[in-house]
CSV table of C-alpha atoms and ligand atoms in Angstrom, one decimal:
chain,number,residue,atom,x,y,z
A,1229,UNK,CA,19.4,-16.9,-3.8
A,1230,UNK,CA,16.0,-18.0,-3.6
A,1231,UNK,CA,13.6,-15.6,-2.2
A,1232,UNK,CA,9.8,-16.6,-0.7
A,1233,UNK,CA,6.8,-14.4,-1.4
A,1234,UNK,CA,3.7,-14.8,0.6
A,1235,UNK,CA,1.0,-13.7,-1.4
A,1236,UNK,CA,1.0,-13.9,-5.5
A,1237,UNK,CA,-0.7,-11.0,-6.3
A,1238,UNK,CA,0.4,-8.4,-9.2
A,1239,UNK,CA,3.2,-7.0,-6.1
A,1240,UNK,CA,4.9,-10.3,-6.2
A,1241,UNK,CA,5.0,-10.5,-9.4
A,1242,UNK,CA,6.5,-7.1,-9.8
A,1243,UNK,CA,9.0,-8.4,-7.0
A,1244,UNK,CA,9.9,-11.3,-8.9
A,1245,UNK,CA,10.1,-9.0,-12.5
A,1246,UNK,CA,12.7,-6.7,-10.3
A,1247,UNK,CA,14.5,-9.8,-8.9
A,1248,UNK,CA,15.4,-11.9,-11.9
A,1249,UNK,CA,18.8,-9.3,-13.2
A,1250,UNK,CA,20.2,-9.7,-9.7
A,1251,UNK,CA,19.7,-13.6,-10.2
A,1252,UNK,CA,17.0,-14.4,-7.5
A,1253,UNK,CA,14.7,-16.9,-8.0
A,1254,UNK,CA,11.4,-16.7,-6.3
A,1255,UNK,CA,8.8,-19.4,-4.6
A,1256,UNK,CA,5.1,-17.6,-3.8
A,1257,UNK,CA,2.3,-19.2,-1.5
A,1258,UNK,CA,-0.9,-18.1,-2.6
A,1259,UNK,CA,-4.5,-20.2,-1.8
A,1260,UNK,CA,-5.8,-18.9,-4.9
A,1261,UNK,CA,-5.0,-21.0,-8.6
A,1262,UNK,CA,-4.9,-17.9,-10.5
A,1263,UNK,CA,-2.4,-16.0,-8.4
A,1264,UNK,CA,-0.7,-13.7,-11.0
A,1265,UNK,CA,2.2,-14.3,-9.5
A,1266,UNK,CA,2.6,-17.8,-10.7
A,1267,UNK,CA,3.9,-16.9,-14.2
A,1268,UNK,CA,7.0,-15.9,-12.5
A,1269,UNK,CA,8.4,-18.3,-10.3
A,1270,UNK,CA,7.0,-21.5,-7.9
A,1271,UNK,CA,3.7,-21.1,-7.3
A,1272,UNK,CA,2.4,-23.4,-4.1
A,1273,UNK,CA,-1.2,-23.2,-4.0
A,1274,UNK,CA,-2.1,-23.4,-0.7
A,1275,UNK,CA,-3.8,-21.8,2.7
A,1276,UNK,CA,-1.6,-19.4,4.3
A,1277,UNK,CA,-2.3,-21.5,7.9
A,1278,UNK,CA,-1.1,-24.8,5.9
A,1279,UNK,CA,1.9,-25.9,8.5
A,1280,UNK,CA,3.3,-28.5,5.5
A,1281,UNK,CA,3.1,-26.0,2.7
A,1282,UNK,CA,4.7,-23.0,4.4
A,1283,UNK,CA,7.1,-26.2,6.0
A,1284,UNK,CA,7.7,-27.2,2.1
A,1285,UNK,CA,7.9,-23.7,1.3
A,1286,UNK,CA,10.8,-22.6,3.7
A,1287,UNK,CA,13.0,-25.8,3.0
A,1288,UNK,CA,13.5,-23.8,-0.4
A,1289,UNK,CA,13.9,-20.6,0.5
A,1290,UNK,CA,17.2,-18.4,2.1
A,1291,UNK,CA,14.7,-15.9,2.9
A,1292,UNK,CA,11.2,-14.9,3.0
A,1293,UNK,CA,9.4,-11.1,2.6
A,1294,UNK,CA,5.1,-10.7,2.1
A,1295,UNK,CA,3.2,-9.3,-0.6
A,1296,UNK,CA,0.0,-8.3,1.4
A,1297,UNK,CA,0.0,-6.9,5.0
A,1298,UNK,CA,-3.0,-9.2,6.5
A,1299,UNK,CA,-0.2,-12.5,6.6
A,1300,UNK,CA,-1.7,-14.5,10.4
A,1301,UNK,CA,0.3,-13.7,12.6
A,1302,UNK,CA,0.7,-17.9,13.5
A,1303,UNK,CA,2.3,-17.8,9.3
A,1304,UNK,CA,4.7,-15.4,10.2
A,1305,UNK,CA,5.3,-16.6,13.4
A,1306,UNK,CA,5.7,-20.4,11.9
A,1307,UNK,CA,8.0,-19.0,8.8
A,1308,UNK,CA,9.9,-17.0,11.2
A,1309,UNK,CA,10.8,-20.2,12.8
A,1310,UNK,CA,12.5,-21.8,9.7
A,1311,UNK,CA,13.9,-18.5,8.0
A,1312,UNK,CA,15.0,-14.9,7.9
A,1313,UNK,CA,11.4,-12.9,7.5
A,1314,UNK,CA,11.6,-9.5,6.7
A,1315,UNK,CA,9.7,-6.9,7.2
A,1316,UNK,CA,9.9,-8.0,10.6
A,1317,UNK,CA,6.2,-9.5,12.3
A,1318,UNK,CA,5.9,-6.5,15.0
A,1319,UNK,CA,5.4,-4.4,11.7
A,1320,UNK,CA,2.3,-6.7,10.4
A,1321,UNK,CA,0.9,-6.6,14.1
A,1322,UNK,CA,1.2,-2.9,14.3
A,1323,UNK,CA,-0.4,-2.0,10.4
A,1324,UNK,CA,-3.2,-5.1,10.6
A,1325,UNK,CA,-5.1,-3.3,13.1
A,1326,UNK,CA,-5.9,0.5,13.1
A,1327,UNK,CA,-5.9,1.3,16.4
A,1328,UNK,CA,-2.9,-0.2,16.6
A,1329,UNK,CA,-1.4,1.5,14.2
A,1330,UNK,CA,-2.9,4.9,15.3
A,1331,UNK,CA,-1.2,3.7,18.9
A,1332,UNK,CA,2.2,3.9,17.1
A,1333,UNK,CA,2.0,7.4,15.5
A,1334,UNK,CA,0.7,9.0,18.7
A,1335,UNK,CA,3.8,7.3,20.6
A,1336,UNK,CA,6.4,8.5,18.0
A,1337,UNK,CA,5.0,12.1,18.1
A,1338,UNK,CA,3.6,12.0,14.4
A,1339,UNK,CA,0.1,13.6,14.3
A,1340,UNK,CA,-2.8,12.1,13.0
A,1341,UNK,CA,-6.5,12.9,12.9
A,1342,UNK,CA,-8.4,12.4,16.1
A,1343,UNK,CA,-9.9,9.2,16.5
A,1344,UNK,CA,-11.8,6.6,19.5
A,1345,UNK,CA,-12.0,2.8,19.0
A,1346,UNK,CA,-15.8,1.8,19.0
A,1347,UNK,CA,-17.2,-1.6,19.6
A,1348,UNK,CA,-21.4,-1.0,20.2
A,1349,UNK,CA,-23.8,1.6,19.0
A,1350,UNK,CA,-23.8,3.3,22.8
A,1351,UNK,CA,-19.7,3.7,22.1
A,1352,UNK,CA,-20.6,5.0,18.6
A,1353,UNK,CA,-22.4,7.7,20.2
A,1354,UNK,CA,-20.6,9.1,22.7
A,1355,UNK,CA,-17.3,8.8,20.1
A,1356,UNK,CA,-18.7,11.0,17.8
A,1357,UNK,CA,-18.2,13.9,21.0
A,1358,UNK,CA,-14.4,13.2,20.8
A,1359,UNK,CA,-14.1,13.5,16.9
A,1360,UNK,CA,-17.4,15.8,16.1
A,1361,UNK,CA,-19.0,15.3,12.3
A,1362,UNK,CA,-18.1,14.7,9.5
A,1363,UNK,CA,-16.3,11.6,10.7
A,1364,UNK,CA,-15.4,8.3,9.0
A,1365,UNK,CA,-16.1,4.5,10.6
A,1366,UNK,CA,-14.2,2.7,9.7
A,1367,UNK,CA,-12.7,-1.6,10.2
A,1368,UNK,CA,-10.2,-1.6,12.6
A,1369,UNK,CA,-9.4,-4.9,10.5
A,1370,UNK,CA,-8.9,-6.1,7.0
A,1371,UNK,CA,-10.1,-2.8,5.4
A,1372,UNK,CA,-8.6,-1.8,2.0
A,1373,UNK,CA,-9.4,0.1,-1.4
A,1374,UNK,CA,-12.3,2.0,0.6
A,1375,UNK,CA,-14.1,-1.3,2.0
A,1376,UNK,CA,-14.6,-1.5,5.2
A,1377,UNK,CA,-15.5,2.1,6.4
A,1378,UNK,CA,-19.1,4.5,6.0
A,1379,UNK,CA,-18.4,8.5,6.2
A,1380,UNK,CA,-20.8,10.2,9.2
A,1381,UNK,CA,-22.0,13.3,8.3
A,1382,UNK,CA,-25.0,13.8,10.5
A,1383,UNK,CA,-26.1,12.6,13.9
A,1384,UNK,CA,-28.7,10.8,11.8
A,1385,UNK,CA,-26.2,8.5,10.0
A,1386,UNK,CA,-24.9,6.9,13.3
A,1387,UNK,CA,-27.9,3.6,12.9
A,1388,UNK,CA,-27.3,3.5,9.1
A,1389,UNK,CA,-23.6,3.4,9.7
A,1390,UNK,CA,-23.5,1.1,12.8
A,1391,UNK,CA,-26.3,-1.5,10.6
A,1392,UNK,CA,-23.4,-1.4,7.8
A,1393,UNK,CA,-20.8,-2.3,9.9
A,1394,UNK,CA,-21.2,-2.9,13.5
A,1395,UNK,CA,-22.6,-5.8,13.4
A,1396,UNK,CA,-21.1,-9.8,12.2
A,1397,UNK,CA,-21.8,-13.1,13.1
A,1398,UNK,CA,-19.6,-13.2,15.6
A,1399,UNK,CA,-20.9,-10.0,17.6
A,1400,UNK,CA,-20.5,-6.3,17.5
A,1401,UNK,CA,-17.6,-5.6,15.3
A,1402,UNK,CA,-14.4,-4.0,16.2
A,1403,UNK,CA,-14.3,-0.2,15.0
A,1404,UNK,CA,-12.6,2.8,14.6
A,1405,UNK,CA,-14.2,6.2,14.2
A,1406,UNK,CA,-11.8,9.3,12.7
A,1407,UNK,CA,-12.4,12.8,12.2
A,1408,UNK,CA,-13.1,13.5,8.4
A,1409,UNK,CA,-10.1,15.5,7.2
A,1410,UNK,CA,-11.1,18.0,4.8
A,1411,UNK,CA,-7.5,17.3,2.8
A,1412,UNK,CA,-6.1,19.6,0.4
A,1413,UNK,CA,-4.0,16.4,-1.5
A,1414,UNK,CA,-3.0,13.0,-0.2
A,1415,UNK,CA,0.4,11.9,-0.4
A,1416,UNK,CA,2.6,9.3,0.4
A,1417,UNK,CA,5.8,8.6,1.4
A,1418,UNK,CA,7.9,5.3,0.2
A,1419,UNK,CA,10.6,4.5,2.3
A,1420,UNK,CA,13.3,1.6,2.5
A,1421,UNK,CA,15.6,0.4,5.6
A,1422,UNK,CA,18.3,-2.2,4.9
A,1423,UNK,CA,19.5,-4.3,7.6
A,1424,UNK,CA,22.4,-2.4,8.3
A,1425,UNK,CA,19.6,0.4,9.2
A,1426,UNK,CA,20.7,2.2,5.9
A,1427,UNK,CA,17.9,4.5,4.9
A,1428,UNK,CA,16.4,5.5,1.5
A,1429,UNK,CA,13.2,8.3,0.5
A,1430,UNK,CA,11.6,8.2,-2.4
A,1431,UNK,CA,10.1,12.1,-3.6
A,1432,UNK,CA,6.9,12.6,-1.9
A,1433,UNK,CA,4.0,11.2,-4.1
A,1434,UNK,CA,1.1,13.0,-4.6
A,1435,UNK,CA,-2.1,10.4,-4.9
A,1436,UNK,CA,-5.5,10.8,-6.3
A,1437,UNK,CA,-8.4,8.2,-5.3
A,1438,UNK,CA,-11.9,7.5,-7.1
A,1439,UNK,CA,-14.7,5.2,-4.8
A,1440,UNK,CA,-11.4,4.8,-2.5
A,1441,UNK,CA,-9.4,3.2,-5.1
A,1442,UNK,CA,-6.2,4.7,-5.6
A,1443,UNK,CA,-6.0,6.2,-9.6
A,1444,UNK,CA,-3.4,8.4,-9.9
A,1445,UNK,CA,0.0,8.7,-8.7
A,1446,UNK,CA,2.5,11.8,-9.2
A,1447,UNK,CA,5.9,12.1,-7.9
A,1448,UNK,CA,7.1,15.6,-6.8
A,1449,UNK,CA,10.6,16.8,-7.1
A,1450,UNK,CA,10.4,19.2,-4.2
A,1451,UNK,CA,7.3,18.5,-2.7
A,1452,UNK,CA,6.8,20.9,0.7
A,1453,UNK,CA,5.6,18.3,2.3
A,1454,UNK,CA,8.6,16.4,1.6
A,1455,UNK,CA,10.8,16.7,5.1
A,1456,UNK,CA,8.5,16.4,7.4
A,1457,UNK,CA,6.9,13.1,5.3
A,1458,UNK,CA,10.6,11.6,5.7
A,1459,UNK,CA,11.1,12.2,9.3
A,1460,UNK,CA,7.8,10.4,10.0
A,1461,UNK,CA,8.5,7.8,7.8
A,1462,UNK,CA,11.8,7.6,9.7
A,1463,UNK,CA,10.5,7.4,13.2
A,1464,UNK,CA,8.9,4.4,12.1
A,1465,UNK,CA,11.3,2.6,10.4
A,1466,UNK,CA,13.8,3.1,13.1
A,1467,UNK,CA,10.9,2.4,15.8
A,1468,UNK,CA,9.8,-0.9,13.8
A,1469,UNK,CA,13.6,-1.8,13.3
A,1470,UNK,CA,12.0,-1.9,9.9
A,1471,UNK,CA,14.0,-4.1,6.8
A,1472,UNK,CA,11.9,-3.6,3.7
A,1473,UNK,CA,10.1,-1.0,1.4
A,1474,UNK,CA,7.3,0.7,3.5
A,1475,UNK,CA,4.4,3.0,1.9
A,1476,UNK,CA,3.2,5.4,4.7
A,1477,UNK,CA,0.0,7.6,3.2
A,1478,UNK,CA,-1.0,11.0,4.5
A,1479,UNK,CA,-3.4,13.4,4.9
A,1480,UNK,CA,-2.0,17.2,3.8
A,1481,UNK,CA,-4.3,19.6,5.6
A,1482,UNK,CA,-2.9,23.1,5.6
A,1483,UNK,CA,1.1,23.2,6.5
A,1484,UNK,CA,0.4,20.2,8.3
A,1485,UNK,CA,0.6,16.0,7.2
A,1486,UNK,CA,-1.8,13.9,9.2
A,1487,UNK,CA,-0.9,10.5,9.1
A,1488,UNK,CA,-3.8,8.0,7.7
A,1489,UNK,CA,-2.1,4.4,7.8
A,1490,UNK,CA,1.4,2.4,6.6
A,1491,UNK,CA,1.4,-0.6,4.2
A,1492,UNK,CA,4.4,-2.9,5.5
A,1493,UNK,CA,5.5,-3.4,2.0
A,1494,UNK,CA,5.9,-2.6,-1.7
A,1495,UNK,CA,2.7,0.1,-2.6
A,1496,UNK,CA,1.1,1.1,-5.6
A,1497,UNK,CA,1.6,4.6,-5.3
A,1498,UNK,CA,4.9,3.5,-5.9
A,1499,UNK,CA,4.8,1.9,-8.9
A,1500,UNK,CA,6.2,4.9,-11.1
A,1501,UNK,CA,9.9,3.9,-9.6
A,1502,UNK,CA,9.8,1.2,-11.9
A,1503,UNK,CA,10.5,4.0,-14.8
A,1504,UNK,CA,10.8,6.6,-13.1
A,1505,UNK,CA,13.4,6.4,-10.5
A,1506,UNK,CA,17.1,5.2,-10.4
A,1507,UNK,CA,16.0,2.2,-8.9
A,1508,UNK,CA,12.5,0.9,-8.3
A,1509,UNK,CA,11.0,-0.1,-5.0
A,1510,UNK,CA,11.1,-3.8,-6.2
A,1511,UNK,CA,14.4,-3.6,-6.1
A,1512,UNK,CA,15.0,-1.9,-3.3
A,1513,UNK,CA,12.6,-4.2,-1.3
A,1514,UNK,CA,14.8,-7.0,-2.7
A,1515,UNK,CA,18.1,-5.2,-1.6
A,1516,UNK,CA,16.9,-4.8,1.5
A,1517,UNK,CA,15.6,-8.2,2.5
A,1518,UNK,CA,18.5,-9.7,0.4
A,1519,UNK,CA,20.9,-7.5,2.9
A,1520,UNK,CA,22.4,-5.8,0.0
A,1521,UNK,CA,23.1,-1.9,-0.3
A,1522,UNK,CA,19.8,0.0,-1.3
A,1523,UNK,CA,20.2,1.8,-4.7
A,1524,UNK,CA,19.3,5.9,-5.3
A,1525,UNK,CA,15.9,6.8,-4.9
A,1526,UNK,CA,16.4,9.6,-7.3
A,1527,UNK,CA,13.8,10.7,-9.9
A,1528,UNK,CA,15.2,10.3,-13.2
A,1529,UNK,CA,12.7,13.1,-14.7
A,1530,UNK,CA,8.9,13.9,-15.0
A,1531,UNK,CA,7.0,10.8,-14.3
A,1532,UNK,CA,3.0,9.8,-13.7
A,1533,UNK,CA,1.5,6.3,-13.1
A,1534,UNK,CA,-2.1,5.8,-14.1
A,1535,UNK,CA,-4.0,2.5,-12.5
A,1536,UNK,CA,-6.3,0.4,-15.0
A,1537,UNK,CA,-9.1,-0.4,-12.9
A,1538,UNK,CA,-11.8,-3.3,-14.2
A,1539,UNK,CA,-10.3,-3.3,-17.6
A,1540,UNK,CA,-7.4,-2.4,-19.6
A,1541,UNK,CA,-7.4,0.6,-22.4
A,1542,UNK,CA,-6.5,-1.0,-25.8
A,1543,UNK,CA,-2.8,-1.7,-26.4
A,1544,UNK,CA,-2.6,-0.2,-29.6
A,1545,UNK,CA,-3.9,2.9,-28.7
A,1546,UNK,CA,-1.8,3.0,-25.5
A,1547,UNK,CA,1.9,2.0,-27.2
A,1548,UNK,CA,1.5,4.7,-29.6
A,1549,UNK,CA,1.5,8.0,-26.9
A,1550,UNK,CA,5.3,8.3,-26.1
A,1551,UNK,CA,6.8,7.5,-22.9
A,1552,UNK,CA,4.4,5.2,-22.0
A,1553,UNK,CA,5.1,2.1,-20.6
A,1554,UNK,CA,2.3,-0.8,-20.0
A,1555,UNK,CA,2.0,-2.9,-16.7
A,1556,UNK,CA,-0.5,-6.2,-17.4
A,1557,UNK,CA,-1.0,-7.9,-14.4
A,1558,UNK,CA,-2.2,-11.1,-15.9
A,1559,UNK,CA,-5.6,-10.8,-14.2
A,1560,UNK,CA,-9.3,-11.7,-16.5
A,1561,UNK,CA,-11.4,-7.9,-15.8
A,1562,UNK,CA,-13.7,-7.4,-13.1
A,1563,UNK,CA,-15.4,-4.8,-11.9
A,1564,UNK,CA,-13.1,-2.4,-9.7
A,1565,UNK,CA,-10.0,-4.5,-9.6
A,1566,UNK,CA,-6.6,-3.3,-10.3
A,1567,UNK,CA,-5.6,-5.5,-13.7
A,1568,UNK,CA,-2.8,-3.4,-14.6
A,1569,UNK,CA,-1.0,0.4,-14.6
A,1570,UNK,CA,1.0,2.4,-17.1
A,1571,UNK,CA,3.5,4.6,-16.3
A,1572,UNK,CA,3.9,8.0,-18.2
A,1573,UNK,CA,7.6,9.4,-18.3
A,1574,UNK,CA,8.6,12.9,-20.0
A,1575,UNK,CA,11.2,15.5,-20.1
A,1576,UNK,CA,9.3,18.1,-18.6
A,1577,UNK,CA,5.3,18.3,-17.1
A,1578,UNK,CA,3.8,20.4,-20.0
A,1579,UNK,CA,4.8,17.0,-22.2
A,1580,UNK,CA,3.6,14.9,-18.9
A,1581,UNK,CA,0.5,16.6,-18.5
A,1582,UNK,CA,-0.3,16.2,-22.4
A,1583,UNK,CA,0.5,12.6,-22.2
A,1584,UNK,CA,-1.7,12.1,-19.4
A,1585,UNK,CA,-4.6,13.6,-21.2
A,1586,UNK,CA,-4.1,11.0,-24.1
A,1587,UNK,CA,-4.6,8.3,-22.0
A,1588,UNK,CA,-6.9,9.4,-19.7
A,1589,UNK,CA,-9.1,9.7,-22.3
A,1590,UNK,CA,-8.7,5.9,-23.1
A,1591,UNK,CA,-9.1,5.1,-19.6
A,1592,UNK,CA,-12.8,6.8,-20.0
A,1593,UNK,CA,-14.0,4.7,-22.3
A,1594,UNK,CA,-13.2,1.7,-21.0
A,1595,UNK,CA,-13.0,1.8,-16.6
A,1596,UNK,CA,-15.8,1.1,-14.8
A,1597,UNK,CA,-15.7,3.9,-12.4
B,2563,AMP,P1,-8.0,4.2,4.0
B,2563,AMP,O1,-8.4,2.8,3.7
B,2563,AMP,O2,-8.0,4.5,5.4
B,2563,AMP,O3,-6.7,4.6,3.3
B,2563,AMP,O4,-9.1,5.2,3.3
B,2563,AMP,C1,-9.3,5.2,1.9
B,2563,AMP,C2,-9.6,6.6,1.4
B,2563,AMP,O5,-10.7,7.2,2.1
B,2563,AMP,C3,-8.4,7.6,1.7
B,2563,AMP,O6,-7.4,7.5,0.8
B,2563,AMP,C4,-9.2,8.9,1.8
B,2563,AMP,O7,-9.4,9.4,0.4
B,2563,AMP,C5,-10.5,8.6,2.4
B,2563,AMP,N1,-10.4,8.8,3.9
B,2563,AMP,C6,-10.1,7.8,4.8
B,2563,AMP,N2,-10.0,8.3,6.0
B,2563,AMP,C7,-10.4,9.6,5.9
B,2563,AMP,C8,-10.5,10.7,6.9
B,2563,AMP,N3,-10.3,10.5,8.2
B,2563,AMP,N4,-10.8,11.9,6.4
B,2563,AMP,C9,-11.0,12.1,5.1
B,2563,AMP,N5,-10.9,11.1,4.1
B,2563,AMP,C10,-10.6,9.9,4.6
């Protein structure tokens, strides 16, 4: 079976890594001539609006999925045409834009921090009454790793904030402004639906950020957090009529999870399944699309991944702590991009936590913040 990927990014290729031992083969669209993707299957370098690429594209494929969630809507519409596409394209409309998105929690009942949409510096004003200070502005579009959004924390930062982002090119900009959650831990919850409707959890992951770039990932046996995480993820797989892996990230604030946005696809803060679960979310993205059963989403014991951000700790050094197992995404380093992860497994979290340390201190020495 031949599977289509758009995007070529380090997810596809972790797609394509997962899908060779059940004998897929894998064709990626990707405008850029260093997608790392490439290594791994057909790479067709072109724009993601290209009618006779994505035309060339889906004469090879049986199916096609999406690596990244901001796929145009006409792409998905035109692959949709020519074969299966999965996650469906209502799940791209609703996680592209944050309103949108927020639209969808407050209709399934899942709660979320307050928020207004804001589109000029009058509406900035008067939305910062409905979601009082601290509060964060944010893109309602095309916003990820942190970009796209300035945190309010006095009435005196509403100019500096609307300068930053409220105005483009084209006019004032489309905005969102949230309350600031003062979080205890962010978490998130990977999910999987196969096209039967079959429905797989993976343990709720605990997630650490730096400059809004995710670092650190933890999976939690028997997180508290962990049923109500799964019912919200559920509402929206069933709501979405959902086929595919979704990562759905919250806020936990007191006994309660706020929801802060979904990712309608494989997520980082799931790449410790690779290791550390019965079957990975590559996999199980690839069963699902593939309409095969989805495997256990069991932890198979103590587990941590760690995200190498501008540049790689040495090899040497990282091979010799046990349990650890290195990610390369065949990317050149630049400053804050994700060029790789390692995954840290253990028999129990005094030896996780030890491990950790080891390479943490690596990672000092060589990130770039
Ligand atoms: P996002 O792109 O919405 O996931 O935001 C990136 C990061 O910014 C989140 O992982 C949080 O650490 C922080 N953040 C975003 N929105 C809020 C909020 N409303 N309150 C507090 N922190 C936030």
């Amino acid at each position: 079976m031949k599977v289509g990927i758009l995007g070529g990014g380090q997810l596809g290729r972790m797609l394509a890594l997962a899908g060779y031992p059940l004998d897929l083969q894998f064709v990626f669209v990707d405008p850029s001539a260093t997608a790392c993707a490439a290594a791994l299957g057909q790479h067709l370098c072109a724009d993601y609006t290209d009618a006779a690429a994505l035309k060339q594209f889906c004469a090879q494929i049986d199916v096609a999925t999406y690596e990244f969630e901001n796929v145009p809507a006409q792409t998905a519409q035109q692959v949709l045409a020519q074969v299966p596409l999965y996650p469906p394209p209502a799940a791209l409309d609703t996680a592209q834009d944050r309103l949108s998105e927020k639209q969808c929690f407050d209709r399934l009942g899942i709660p979320l921090p307050r928020y207004v949409p804001v589109a000029s510096r009058e509406a900035l004003t008067i939305a910062v009454k409905t979601t009082g200070l601290p509060a964060v502005l944010k893109t309602r579009r095309f916003g990820y790793d942190g970009k796209g959004q300035c945190v309010l924390k006095t009435e005196a930062d509403l100019d500096r904030a609307w300068a930053q982002l409220g105005n483009t090119p084209d006019g004032p900009a489309k905005l969102i402004l949230e309350a600031f959650v003062p979080f205890e831990r962010e978490v998130s919850c990977l999910a999987v639906r196969s096209k039967t409707g079959e429905l797989a959890f993976y343990p709720l992951t605990e997630n650490q950020h730096r400059n809004g770039i995710l670092r650190v990932s933890t999976p939690h046996a028997n997180d508290p957090m962990q049923a109500q995480a799964h019912d919200y993820a559920r509402r929206v797989l069933e709501h979405l009529q959902y086929v595919g892996v979704i990562g759905f990230e919250f806020f936990v604030a007191g006994a309660q999870l706020l929801a802060n946005e979904i990712a309608p696809r494989v997520h980082n803060s799931g790449h410790w399944t690779i290791e550390g679960a019965q079957t990975s979310q590559f996999e199980n993205h690839l069963r699902a699309v593939c309409g095969l059963p989805l495997g256990s989403t069991e932890l198979r014991g103590h587990c941590a991944m760690v995200n190498f951000i501008g540049r790689a700790p040495d090899d040497a050094a990282m091979a010799a702590i046990p349990g650890l197992h290195i990610h390369h995404y065949g990317k050149s380093p630049r400053h804050q991009r994700k060029v790789g992860h390692a995954t840290i497994t253990a028999n129990n979290k005094a030896e996780l936590d030890a491990r950790l340390a080891q390479l943490q201190t690596l990672i000092a020495v060589c990130e770039d913040g």
